[in-house]
């Protein structure tokens, strides 16, 4: 058996299995990945051979478990080599890395399809599960890993009869083609649109907005000349439907007609009202694609023994049923409506100053911005100097130290890093006799640079894992990467964060703690692995609360020059702005989530007209402002038609409920109460995916999750204490 240490590691602590990034090359990773896939295939070949020779042989649970553990152990090499390659591709992309990444992707996807469809492997899991005495004697984490694996196998159609299996494969292949088509159409529709602007249409647009419009104009001119079209006037500014450009216009442009024109173009993309064509002169209309996707998902659900696709999606989530999710969403909508009405009144009062009688959808972002400027006089730029990154990191560490008793120690100069900006830390806590115990390690790669993917994320690169084989033992501690795109430091000033960026750092660190503080050693359910999708954002959203809390802010803020904490007036403005327009925003999210749920719970699956009428109905039920008839939002709803969010868009709000309710225990017992912190650590972070999220949550909270804290934090009920969390 080959061990994962075949990729060179550093001996800082052998259990951390740190990668020597100075030594790693794309060619080496390619060789490792290929080798790991080969070993996996050889193992499966052996299982397949045995199965073909004796298809009816009874598999005993003990040898079955041994096989599964061996196969997991082989998989570790692949996780590691692929993990390094895809990480480098995200943070340090160059030609070599990208080429190897592209080359390896199809191999990896073919291998995971083979694993997911492998009957002999599936029968081994079943043999363990079906022997109750054997199964009941296993540790809970192993039981959970086995149950989740069986569920994955079954959802991938492996348990079906041969003829149904080929139907299933056909459906899957059509679905992936259609999802890709949906994405292509919306992308092409977005790019096909360009609106040259006249000087007088630019009023109100900010400097950075104008810079974007200018860049768009250059692209527009270049594109026109490429396609051989000559332009009489070369426009200096062009509006497009790229989201930053679109928002720059919708938020700031004084020209109401311009906003309406752009809004209409945006919300009719890839619909029957969109006349653009792709480069092959094909229509970009997604109507048929959407109806076919829903029909195929319904068909697939029936094949797998479910009534509808919402059931399939929810079978892997914390929420019990579509009915439960629907009533959660409708309840939240009802409670948020008075706040949304107040938000609307606030916009109406502002509208009068701009001669707007009837607020239309193209006015809301514009008016909201005006109210915000007048009411809060708070600019993210002004508070940046109070949040120098080193101070924020120090404060964050002291917050998690108070809460969870852990200590982060920087060791950047002792390890090899993929870039000079990267920092490495070891995380310690104390054992029973007060000695420091190493828990894991994490890297911060927080500054924007070229070759790095945008946004912020936590990647659970290496899960906690232990292997006790016949001839070898192996163990590794959790290690993760936390990546951001903050402004780099200058020669004389550290990186300065906006409050939004502070929240991002706390959010990712919450994910990181979930990964690092696990006590589970079966990697499939260690840390964030195996955690239901609608619960995985709990620790991350949860930790953000300390960046909204005045004691927390005191720990993370110090003016870069004077060292002063954030002044009281700024702090109050920041806290007051937290719930600005949250009523209307909440209703908007609910509109999307409810629509997504209903079209996937309907049987038979709705056709295009049915899709549109469901959306109309949801808007009638939920929204406080009317939507124009021509709005075809659904035709661009990539999350559910092209992404993985089908019958799962509600997860955003669901996880918010969990994190608000979890935090409310700290509000009751003290936001820095170490015992409450320990309870959160023990019941949520340490167990990760080894128990259902519902069980973990109820163990922590001592009761079922309640919506009350979410309503209070959202400002949807009177907060008796008057304290903003
Ligand atoms: Zn997250």
XYZ file of C-alpha atoms and ligand atoms in Angstrom:
726
model
C 0.000 0.000 0.000
C 1.376 3.338 -1.036
C 0.997 6.173 1.450
C 0.157 9.812 0.693
C 3.591 10.829 1.943
C 4.902 10.138 -1.552
C 4.403 13.847 -2.199
C 7.265 15.555 -0.417
C 6.259 16.893 2.965
C 7.862 19.104 5.569
C 8.724 17.723 8.940
C 7.402 20.612 11.042
C 5.028 18.161 12.674
C 4.746 14.818 10.913
C 0.998 14.619 11.516
C 0.379 17.862 9.639
C 1.735 16.291 6.444
C 2.472 19.783 5.128
C 3.127 20.112 1.432
C 6.537 21.334 0.354
C 5.278 23.923 -2.104
C 8.818 24.779 -3.204
C 9.201 21.272 -4.598
C 5.784 20.659 -6.107
C 5.579 20.860 -9.893
C 2.542 20.443 -12.172
C 4.256 17.446 -13.841
C 4.790 15.793 -10.486
C 1.152 16.358 -9.542
C 0.015 15.003 -12.879
C 2.044 11.841 -12.280
C 0.650 11.495 -8.747
C -2.934 11.960 -9.878
C -2.599 9.483 -12.719
C -0.961 6.966 -10.405
C -3.639 7.420 -7.750
C -6.416 6.937 -10.306
C -4.639 3.831 -11.633
C -4.424 2.333 -8.139
C -8.120 3.081 -7.599
C -9.033 1.463 -10.907
C -6.927 -1.611 -10.166
C -8.727 -2.027 -6.869
C -12.124 -1.732 -8.580
C -10.998 -4.117 -11.356
C -10.349 -6.749 -8.696
C -13.780 -6.228 -7.126
C -15.436 -6.319 -10.556
C -13.648 -9.578 -11.483
C -14.779 -11.303 -8.305
C -18.291 -10.042 -8.894
C -18.395 -11.312 -12.480
C -17.140 -14.741 -11.447
C -19.583 -15.080 -8.556
C -22.353 -12.482 -8.893
C -24.429 -14.161 -6.173
C -21.650 -14.646 -3.629
C -22.656 -13.370 -0.201
C -20.345 -10.634 1.062
C -19.544 -10.777 4.770
C -19.543 -7.467 6.690
C -16.022 -7.678 8.151
C -14.155 -8.226 4.869
C -16.515 -5.693 3.289
C -15.463 -3.091 5.850
C -11.801 -3.916 5.287
C -12.267 -3.379 1.538
C -13.997 -0.049 2.073
C -11.294 1.183 4.425
C -8.573 0.106 1.972
C -10.351 1.832 -0.891
C -10.719 5.037 1.152
C -7.034 4.875 1.922
C -6.145 4.586 -1.763
C -8.429 7.576 -2.387
C -6.368 9.675 -0.013
C -3.546 9.959 -2.546
C -5.972 11.270 -5.104
C -7.572 13.742 -2.692
C -4.160 15.064 -1.823
C -2.608 15.393 -5.262
C -5.802 16.712 -6.833
C -6.350 19.015 -3.841
C -2.936 20.619 -4.349
C -3.408 20.986 -8.100
C -6.868 22.533 -7.918
C -5.744 24.820 -5.103
C -2.767 26.069 -7.134
C -5.041 26.446 -10.135
C -7.270 28.742 -8.048
C -4.586 30.859 -6.415
C -1.527 30.740 -8.702
C -2.888 29.879 -12.085
C -0.446 29.844 -14.974
C -0.295 28.051 -18.318
C 1.379 24.902 -16.938
C -0.970 24.477 -14.009
C -4.073 25.207 -16.060
C -3.038 22.780 -18.768
C -2.492 19.910 -16.328
C -5.707 20.800 -14.498
C -7.699 20.690 -17.750
C -6.002 17.491 -18.786
C -6.764 15.755 -15.484
C -10.410 16.879 -15.119
C -11.958 14.303 -17.496
C -9.864 11.494 -15.942
C -11.029 12.469 -12.511
C -14.641 12.749 -13.560
C -14.534 9.356 -15.297
C -13.063 7.814 -12.159
C -15.669 9.328 -9.838
C -18.436 8.156 -12.164
C -16.988 4.656 -12.016
C -16.834 4.757 -8.207
C -20.378 6.136 -7.926
C -21.735 3.424 -10.223
C -19.714 0.522 -8.843
C -22.031 -2.278 -7.805
C -19.477 -4.467 -5.960
C -18.524 -1.478 -3.821
C -22.178 -0.695 -3.199
C -22.905 -4.296 -2.143
C -20.082 -4.075 0.397
C -21.662 -1.029 2.029
C -24.995 -2.816 1.993
C -23.517 -5.955 3.548
C -22.329 -3.883 6.490
C -25.551 -1.926 6.847
C -27.798 -4.982 6.587
C -26.004 -6.948 9.309
C -27.585 -5.106 12.211
C -25.433 -6.608 14.936
C -22.282 -5.765 13.053
C -23.495 -2.297 12.070
C -24.711 -1.352 15.545
C -21.313 -2.163 17.004
C -19.542 0.345 14.743
C -18.636 3.818 15.962
C -21.311 6.410 15.084
C -19.035 8.264 12.633
C -18.456 5.044 10.667
C -22.189 4.318 10.679
C -22.953 7.774 9.357
C -20.259 7.524 6.661
C -21.740 4.207 5.521
C -25.301 5.519 5.463
C -24.284 8.602 3.465
C -22.322 6.459 1.020
C -25.280 4.117 0.462
C -27.514 7.128 -0.126
C -25.059 8.540 -2.682
C -24.887 5.209 -4.476
C -28.644 4.955 -4.607
C -29.072 8.523 -5.848
C -26.603 7.757 -8.603
C -28.803 4.887 -9.800
C -26.524 1.982 -8.921
C -29.325 0.019 -7.258
C -31.557 0.099 -10.363
C -32.245 -2.835 -12.696
C -30.129 -2.901 -15.811
C -32.799 -1.434 -18.151
C -33.671 1.334 -15.711
C -29.993 1.994 -15.211
C -29.609 2.803 -18.876
C -32.673 5.106 -18.713
C -31.034 6.783 -15.765
C -27.743 7.242 -17.585
C -29.614 8.689 -20.566
C -31.461 11.175 -18.342
C -28.221 12.227 -16.638
C -26.504 12.824 -19.920
C -29.422 14.861 -21.296
C -29.556 16.862 -18.075
C -25.904 17.804 -18.251
C -26.291 18.871 -21.880
C -29.358 20.956 -21.026
C -27.737 22.618 -18.010
C -24.768 23.565 -20.129
C -27.163 24.899 -22.789
C -28.993 26.962 -20.167
C -25.702 28.502 -18.985
C -24.487 29.155 -22.505
C -27.725 30.889 -23.441
C -27.729 33.196 -20.452
C -24.043 33.967 -20.912
C -24.499 34.665 -24.632
C -27.598 36.764 -23.941
C -25.692 38.777 -21.352
C -22.809 39.373 -23.723
C -24.940 40.084 -26.775
C -26.386 43.215 -25.266
C -24.658 46.585 -25.404
C -26.207 50.011 -25.119
C -24.097 52.980 -26.273
C -24.790 55.944 -24.017
C -24.980 59.644 -24.671
C -23.221 62.142 -22.421
C -26.509 63.298 -20.841
C -27.397 59.757 -19.737
C -24.390 59.519 -17.448
C -25.578 61.842 -14.684
C -25.265 60.363 -11.208
C -23.023 57.436 -12.147
C -19.946 57.222 -9.901
C -16.382 57.529 -11.066
C -15.722 53.822 -10.725
C -18.989 53.155 -12.591
C -17.930 55.434 -15.428
C -14.603 53.636 -15.622
C -16.473 50.363 -16.116
C -18.728 51.893 -18.783
C -15.644 53.191 -20.531
C -13.945 49.801 -20.474
C -17.176 48.280 -21.810
C -17.134 50.802 -24.672
C -13.600 49.776 -25.627
C -14.637 46.131 -25.704
C -17.708 47.034 -27.725
C -15.686 48.888 -30.342
C -13.119 46.090 -30.537
C -15.880 43.510 -30.979
C -17.598 45.523 -33.687
C -14.398 45.845 -35.674
C -13.675 42.118 -35.247
C -17.027 41.253 -36.788
C -16.313 43.657 -39.638
C -18.956 46.189 -38.686
C -17.864 49.779 -39.050
C -19.012 52.301 -36.511
C -19.866 55.838 -37.495
C -19.619 57.158 -33.947
C -17.421 55.379 -31.543
C -19.260 55.571 -28.213
C -17.216 56.614 -25.211
C -19.512 54.835 -22.760
C -21.487 51.609 -23.161
C -23.879 49.999 -20.687
C -23.893 46.200 -20.598
C -25.635 43.495 -18.583
C -22.451 42.347 -16.843
C -23.466 42.497 -13.226
C -20.986 45.149 -11.958
C -21.831 47.444 -14.898
C -25.546 46.767 -14.555
C -25.480 47.555 -10.831
C -23.419 50.689 -11.361
C -26.189 52.027 -13.606
C -29.180 50.753 -11.630
C -27.806 52.093 -8.333
C -26.607 55.494 -9.454
C -27.913 56.643 -12.862
C -30.284 59.611 -12.509
C -31.797 58.897 -15.935
C -34.922 56.913 -15.124
C -35.547 55.876 -18.750
C -32.047 54.485 -18.954
C -32.628 52.442 -15.809
C -35.903 51.124 -17.219
C -34.322 50.195 -20.557
C -31.487 48.348 -18.882
C -33.790 46.629 -16.390
C -36.015 45.355 -19.178
C -33.050 44.017 -21.104
C -31.723 42.309 -17.985
C -34.921 40.572 -16.923
C -35.809 39.310 -20.395
C -32.434 37.707 -21.114
C -32.634 34.243 -22.663
C -36.419 34.355 -22.900
C -38.892 34.373 -25.780
C -38.714 38.190 -25.529
C -34.970 38.189 -26.224
C -34.181 38.338 -29.947
C -30.435 37.877 -29.707
C -28.810 34.883 -31.378
C -25.639 32.974 -30.609
C -22.682 32.684 -32.977
C -24.402 29.753 -34.743
C -27.454 31.939 -35.322
C -29.505 29.903 -32.831
C -32.115 31.371 -30.512
C -31.016 32.034 -26.918
C -34.481 31.339 -25.537
C -34.265 29.096 -22.454
C -38.025 28.366 -22.244
C -37.895 24.865 -23.696
C -34.628 24.029 -21.943
C -36.183 24.841 -18.568
C -39.300 22.756 -19.167
C -37.192 19.830 -20.367
C -34.888 20.050 -17.352
C -37.853 19.933 -14.976
C -39.453 17.036 -16.877
C -36.224 15.038 -16.806
C -35.654 15.725 -13.120
C -39.190 14.511 -12.415
C -38.575 11.380 -14.467
C -35.300 10.714 -12.665
C -37.036 11.152 -9.297
C -39.671 8.554 -10.215
C -36.971 6.121 -11.338
C -35.286 6.493 -7.949
C -38.564 5.912 -6.126
C -39.396 9.494 -5.150
C -42.576 11.452 -5.967
C -40.778 14.566 -7.175
C -37.393 16.218 -7.405
C -37.838 18.263 -4.228
C -37.886 14.959 -2.333
C -34.641 13.866 -4.004
C -32.915 17.120 -3.118
C -34.199 17.184 0.463
C -33.228 13.561 1.095
C -29.656 14.843 1.456
C -30.499 17.918 3.493
C -31.332 18.820 7.055
C -34.875 19.972 6.262
C -37.357 17.090 6.459
C -39.787 17.829 3.660
C -40.937 20.307 1.044
C -43.922 21.094 3.277
C -41.609 21.999 6.146
C -39.479 24.244 3.935
C -42.534 25.856 2.387
C -44.071 26.701 5.724
C -40.718 28.039 6.982
C -40.499 30.324 3.942
C -44.114 31.459 4.116
C -43.874 32.096 7.836
C -40.721 34.150 7.364
C -42.375 36.059 4.495
C -45.337 36.926 6.674
C -43.108 38.114 9.511
C -40.864 40.126 7.178
C -43.730 41.805 5.324
C -44.331 44.673 7.797
C -40.606 45.471 7.704
C -40.681 45.302 3.905
C -43.665 47.694 3.901
C -41.656 50.076 6.069
C -38.692 49.735 3.703
C -41.021 50.598 0.838
C -42.449 53.626 2.673
C -38.892 54.822 3.222
C -38.243 54.557 -0.521
C -41.545 56.282 -1.331
C -40.681 59.228 0.889
C -37.380 59.525 -0.948
C -39.074 59.054 -4.349
C -41.003 62.283 -3.893
C -37.694 64.172 -4.044
C -37.054 62.765 -7.499
C -40.503 63.268 -9.006
C -41.240 59.531 -8.933
C -44.919 58.820 -8.206
C -44.957 55.089 -8.599
C -41.939 53.114 -7.532
C -40.965 50.652 -10.245
C -38.402 47.838 -9.950
C -35.823 49.982 -11.778
C -36.122 52.622 -9.035
C -35.546 50.548 -5.903
C -31.752 50.196 -5.951
C -31.421 53.868 -6.956
C -33.694 55.165 -4.206
C -32.231 52.818 -1.616
C -28.800 54.232 -2.338
C -30.127 57.788 -1.872
C -31.724 56.913 1.454
C -28.572 55.189 2.570
C -26.417 58.201 1.796
C -28.813 60.593 3.531
C -29.592 58.433 6.525
C -26.411 56.682 7.474
C -23.655 58.902 6.087
C -21.522 55.811 6.352
C -19.037 54.892 3.765
C -17.192 51.589 3.813
C -14.141 53.528 2.601
C -14.163 55.812 5.648
C -14.003 52.965 8.105
C -11.216 51.083 6.333
C -8.405 52.744 8.359
C -9.971 51.303 11.530
C -9.633 47.740 10.290
C -5.985 47.052 9.437
C -5.728 43.361 8.601
C -3.095 42.460 11.252
C -5.318 43.962 13.963
C -8.400 42.187 12.612
C -6.550 38.852 12.569
C -5.247 39.397 16.129
C -8.746 40.259 17.303
C -10.263 37.299 15.484
C -7.756 34.965 17.145
C -8.486 36.388 20.566
C -12.234 36.022 19.960
C -11.926 32.341 19.022
C -9.521 31.833 21.888
C -12.094 33.199 24.358
C -14.865 31.146 22.761
C -13.201 27.829 22.067
C -9.966 27.881 24.082
C -7.784 27.491 21.010
C -4.564 29.333 20.215
C -3.275 30.148 16.725
C 0.507 30.460 16.361
C 2.096 31.814 13.220
C 4.824 29.596 11.733
C 5.128 31.169 8.284
C 8.921 31.253 8.323
C 9.164 27.546 9.166
C 7.222 26.209 6.184
C 7.291 26.491 2.422
C 4.546 28.613 0.885
C 3.206 28.966 -2.640
C 3.515 32.773 -2.521
C 5.223 35.370 -0.317
C 1.838 36.800 0.722
C 0.786 33.523 2.312
C 0.838 32.992 6.081
C 0.751 29.678 7.911
C -0.506 29.020 11.447
C -0.712 26.060 13.765
C -3.767 25.733 15.956
C -3.389 24.444 19.521
C -5.580 23.755 22.482
C -4.921 22.337 25.916
C -5.390 18.681 26.793
C -6.803 17.417 30.128
C -3.538 17.986 31.991
C -3.017 21.440 30.524
C -0.396 20.563 27.915
C -0.673 22.155 24.504
C -2.093 19.852 21.894
C -1.678 20.457 18.169
C -5.093 20.393 16.445
C -4.245 21.296 12.869
C -2.886 23.963 10.587
C -4.211 26.644 8.290
C -2.962 28.965 5.593
C -4.179 32.508 4.949
C -3.799 33.720 1.372
C -5.723 36.949 1.637
C -4.553 39.497 -0.949
C -5.843 39.998 -4.481
C -3.306 39.336 -7.235
C -3.333 38.269 -10.845
C -3.722 34.567 -11.473
C -6.020 34.217 -8.469
C -9.728 33.423 -8.701
C -12.029 36.165 -7.347
C -14.029 35.937 -4.124
C -13.216 34.242 -0.841
C -13.346 30.614 0.215
C -12.188 27.991 2.675
C -10.866 24.828 1.163
C -10.704 21.856 3.517
C -7.612 20.553 1.836
C -6.721 17.784 4.293
C -9.286 16.193 6.579
C -8.476 14.662 9.930
C -7.865 10.986 9.256
C -6.519 7.825 10.841
C -5.782 4.521 9.212
C -4.950 1.310 11.008
C -4.002 -1.179 8.318
C -2.627 -4.680 8.722
C 0.931 -3.616 7.960
C 0.816 0.129 8.289
C -0.714 2.902 10.334
C -1.156 6.427 9.136
C -2.643 9.556 10.652
C -3.018 13.165 9.602
C -4.356 16.324 11.193
C -6.731 18.716 9.437
C -5.208 21.452 7.299
C -7.112 24.082 5.336
C -6.617 27.041 3.034
C -8.493 30.280 3.639
C -8.369 32.531 0.625
C -9.522 36.106 0.092
C -9.055 38.980 -2.322
C -8.394 41.927 -0.022
C -6.416 45.028 -1.018
C -2.700 44.235 -0.664
C -0.589 46.251 1.790
C 1.508 49.151 0.499
C 5.107 49.957 1.428
C 4.058 51.866 4.553
C 0.500 50.656 5.313
C -0.966 47.216 5.987
C -4.018 45.974 4.111
C -7.075 47.957 5.296
C -10.447 46.201 5.279
C -13.989 47.430 4.803
C -16.467 46.037 7.292
C -17.842 43.781 4.554
C -14.361 42.337 4.147
C -14.064 41.857 7.901
C -17.292 39.839 7.729
C -15.857 37.792 4.863
C -12.784 36.920 6.923
C -14.927 35.894 9.912
C -17.191 33.871 7.613
C -14.351 31.877 6.090
C -12.715 31.425 9.481
C -16.000 29.931 10.728
C -15.787 27.353 7.933
C -12.139 26.846 8.831
C -12.921 26.127 12.502
C -15.579 23.620 11.426
C -12.871 21.859 9.449
C -10.095 22.167 12.053
C -11.874 21.495 15.337
C -13.295 18.164 14.233
C -12.642 15.160 16.464
C -13.696 12.727 13.754
C -11.030 10.613 12.022
C -13.075 9.192 9.149
C -12.436 11.715 6.423
C -15.845 11.351 4.691
C -17.566 12.791 7.751
C -14.714 14.787 9.353
C -14.974 18.568 9.544
C -17.274 20.012 6.897
C -17.337 16.713 4.978
C -20.715 15.009 5.009
C -22.481 18.016 6.549
C -25.858 18.654 4.914
C -25.836 21.518 2.487
C -28.505 23.546 4.237
C -26.493 23.373 7.485
C -22.919 23.782 6.289
C -23.122 27.600 6.437
C -24.051 27.492 10.123
C -20.554 27.918 11.648
C -19.521 30.508 9.050
C -22.558 32.773 9.402
C -22.417 32.184 13.147
C -18.913 33.586 13.543
C -19.896 36.764 11.648
C -21.949 37.739 14.697
C -18.781 38.716 16.575
C -17.923 41.203 13.829
C -21.334 42.796 14.455
C -20.956 42.895 18.198
C -19.568 46.032 19.888
C -17.225 44.036 22.170
C -16.054 42.026 19.182
C -15.496 45.179 17.113
C -13.465 46.673 19.963
C -11.092 43.712 19.674
C -10.617 43.940 15.915
C -10.448 47.683 15.305
C -7.556 50.117 15.811
C -6.918 53.089 13.524
C -3.917 52.374 11.351
C -2.194 55.650 12.373
C -3.600 56.586 15.781
C -4.468 53.131 17.137
C -7.897 54.477 18.214
C -10.785 51.996 18.142
C -13.724 52.685 15.828
C -15.409 55.871 17.167
C -18.816 55.452 18.775
C -20.618 57.461 16.079
C -19.164 55.285 13.309
C -19.912 52.137 15.278
C -23.522 53.177 15.765
C -23.903 54.089 12.104
C -22.458 50.718 11.137
C -24.828 48.805 13.409
C -27.812 50.923 12.368
C -27.145 50.248 8.688
C -27.024 46.489 9.253
C -30.714 45.930 8.661
C -31.197 48.614 6.036
C -33.826 47.390 3.517
C -33.587 43.891 5.009
C -37.364 43.417 4.815
C -37.486 43.814 1.044
C -34.283 41.849 0.552
C -35.627 38.994 2.631
C -38.845 38.867 0.625
C -36.839 38.775 -2.580
C -34.809 35.800 -1.370
C -37.994 34.064 -0.263
C -39.568 34.710 -3.672
C -36.673 32.870 -5.358
C -36.574 30.077 -2.783
C -40.317 29.435 -2.837
C -40.437 29.467 -6.623
C -37.546 26.990 -6.774
C -39.198 24.703 -4.244
C -42.656 24.753 -5.834
C -41.583 24.019 -9.409
C -39.559 21.048 -8.134
C -42.305 19.758 -5.839
C -45.013 19.919 -8.523
C -46.207 16.723 -10.134
C -46.348 16.499 -13.108
C -43.453 18.874 -13.722
C -44.711 22.245 -14.995
C -44.239 23.301 -18.624
C -42.948 26.792 -19.445
C -46.357 28.409 -18.917
C -46.602 26.563 -15.619
C -43.166 27.832 -14.607
C -44.187 31.424 -15.357
C -47.524 31.128 -13.595
C -45.867 29.597 -10.507
C -43.531 32.579 -10.375
C -46.461 34.989 -10.785
C -48.332 33.250 -8.000
C -45.316 33.378 -5.663
C -44.910 37.080 -6.375
C -48.586 37.668 -5.647
C -48.168 35.863 -2.342
C -44.903 37.387 -1.234
C -43.765 40.606 -2.926
C -44.690 44.106 -1.743
C -44.039 45.737 -5.118
C -45.518 44.607 -8.452
C -43.293 43.048 -11.106
C -43.856 43.889 -14.801
C -45.473 41.101 -16.867
C -42.438 40.866 -19.112
C -40.074 39.955 -16.248
C -38.519 36.560 -17.068
C -36.278 36.201 -14.030
C -36.634 32.405 -14.153
C -34.937 32.208 -17.568
C -31.689 33.366 -15.995
C -31.965 31.552 -12.649
C -28.715 29.609 -13.123
C -28.491 28.505 -9.485
C -31.330 26.075 -10.006
C -31.261 25.308 -13.748
C -27.510 25.094 -14.205
C -26.066 24.947 -10.691
C -26.538 22.599 -7.784
C -29.225 24.577 -5.970
C -32.351 22.896 -7.395
C -34.912 22.638 -4.584
C -32.128 23.949 -2.371
C -32.135 27.721 -2.796
C -33.868 27.990 0.590
C -30.595 26.803 2.172
C -29.328 30.373 2.462
C -32.216 31.388 4.717
C -32.275 28.048 6.514
C -28.638 28.343 7.548
C -29.296 31.932 8.643
C -32.022 30.683 10.934
C -29.638 28.122 12.452
C -26.803 30.579 12.961
C -29.098 33.249 14.436
C -30.642 30.719 16.808
C -27.238 29.327 17.804
C -25.945 32.835 18.480
C -29.015 33.654 20.558
C -27.774 31.164 23.169
C -24.668 33.350 23.463
C -26.883 36.424 23.758
C -28.633 34.704 26.643
C -25.513 33.375 28.363
C -22.913 35.996 27.411
C -21.329 36.505 23.990
C -17.922 35.488 25.351
C -19.175 32.760 27.644
C -16.501 30.065 27.433
C -18.852 27.286 28.570
C -21.305 28.135 25.804
C -18.383 28.258 23.387
C -17.265 24.831 24.538
C -20.812 23.508 24.037
C -20.842 24.868 20.483
C -17.456 23.336 19.865
C -18.473 19.941 21.267
C -21.903 19.687 19.682
C -21.409 21.343 16.304
C -17.753 21.806 15.366
C -16.223 18.640 16.824
C -18.815 16.219 15.413
C -19.154 17.773 11.932
C -20.839 15.388 9.514
C -20.645 12.352 11.798
C -24.194 12.967 13.022
C -27.189 14.544 11.290
C -27.099 18.360 11.502
C -30.506 18.342 13.142
C -29.201 16.169 15.998
C -26.110 18.359 16.411
C -28.159 21.521 16.502
C -30.666 20.162 18.990
C -27.875 18.846 21.192
C -26.401 22.333 21.285
C -29.606 24.303 21.666
C -31.489 21.792 23.829
C -34.517 22.133 21.573
C -35.593 22.324 17.940
C -34.392 25.285 15.888
C -36.616 28.329 16.248
C -37.182 31.230 13.886
C -37.363 33.830 16.688
C -33.732 34.895 16.680
C -33.695 35.231 12.892
C -36.714 37.538 13.093
C -35.161 39.563 15.881
C -31.760 39.878 14.174
C -33.464 40.845 10.913
C -35.317 43.620 12.716
C -38.706 41.976 12.021
C -39.868 42.098 15.631
C -39.417 44.667 18.364
C -36.176 44.033 20.131
C -37.000 44.591 23.776
C -33.381 44.829 24.829
C -32.729 47.449 22.202
C -29.309 45.900 21.637
C -28.322 45.179 18.131
C -26.616 41.811 17.935
Zn -19.788 30.078 3.331
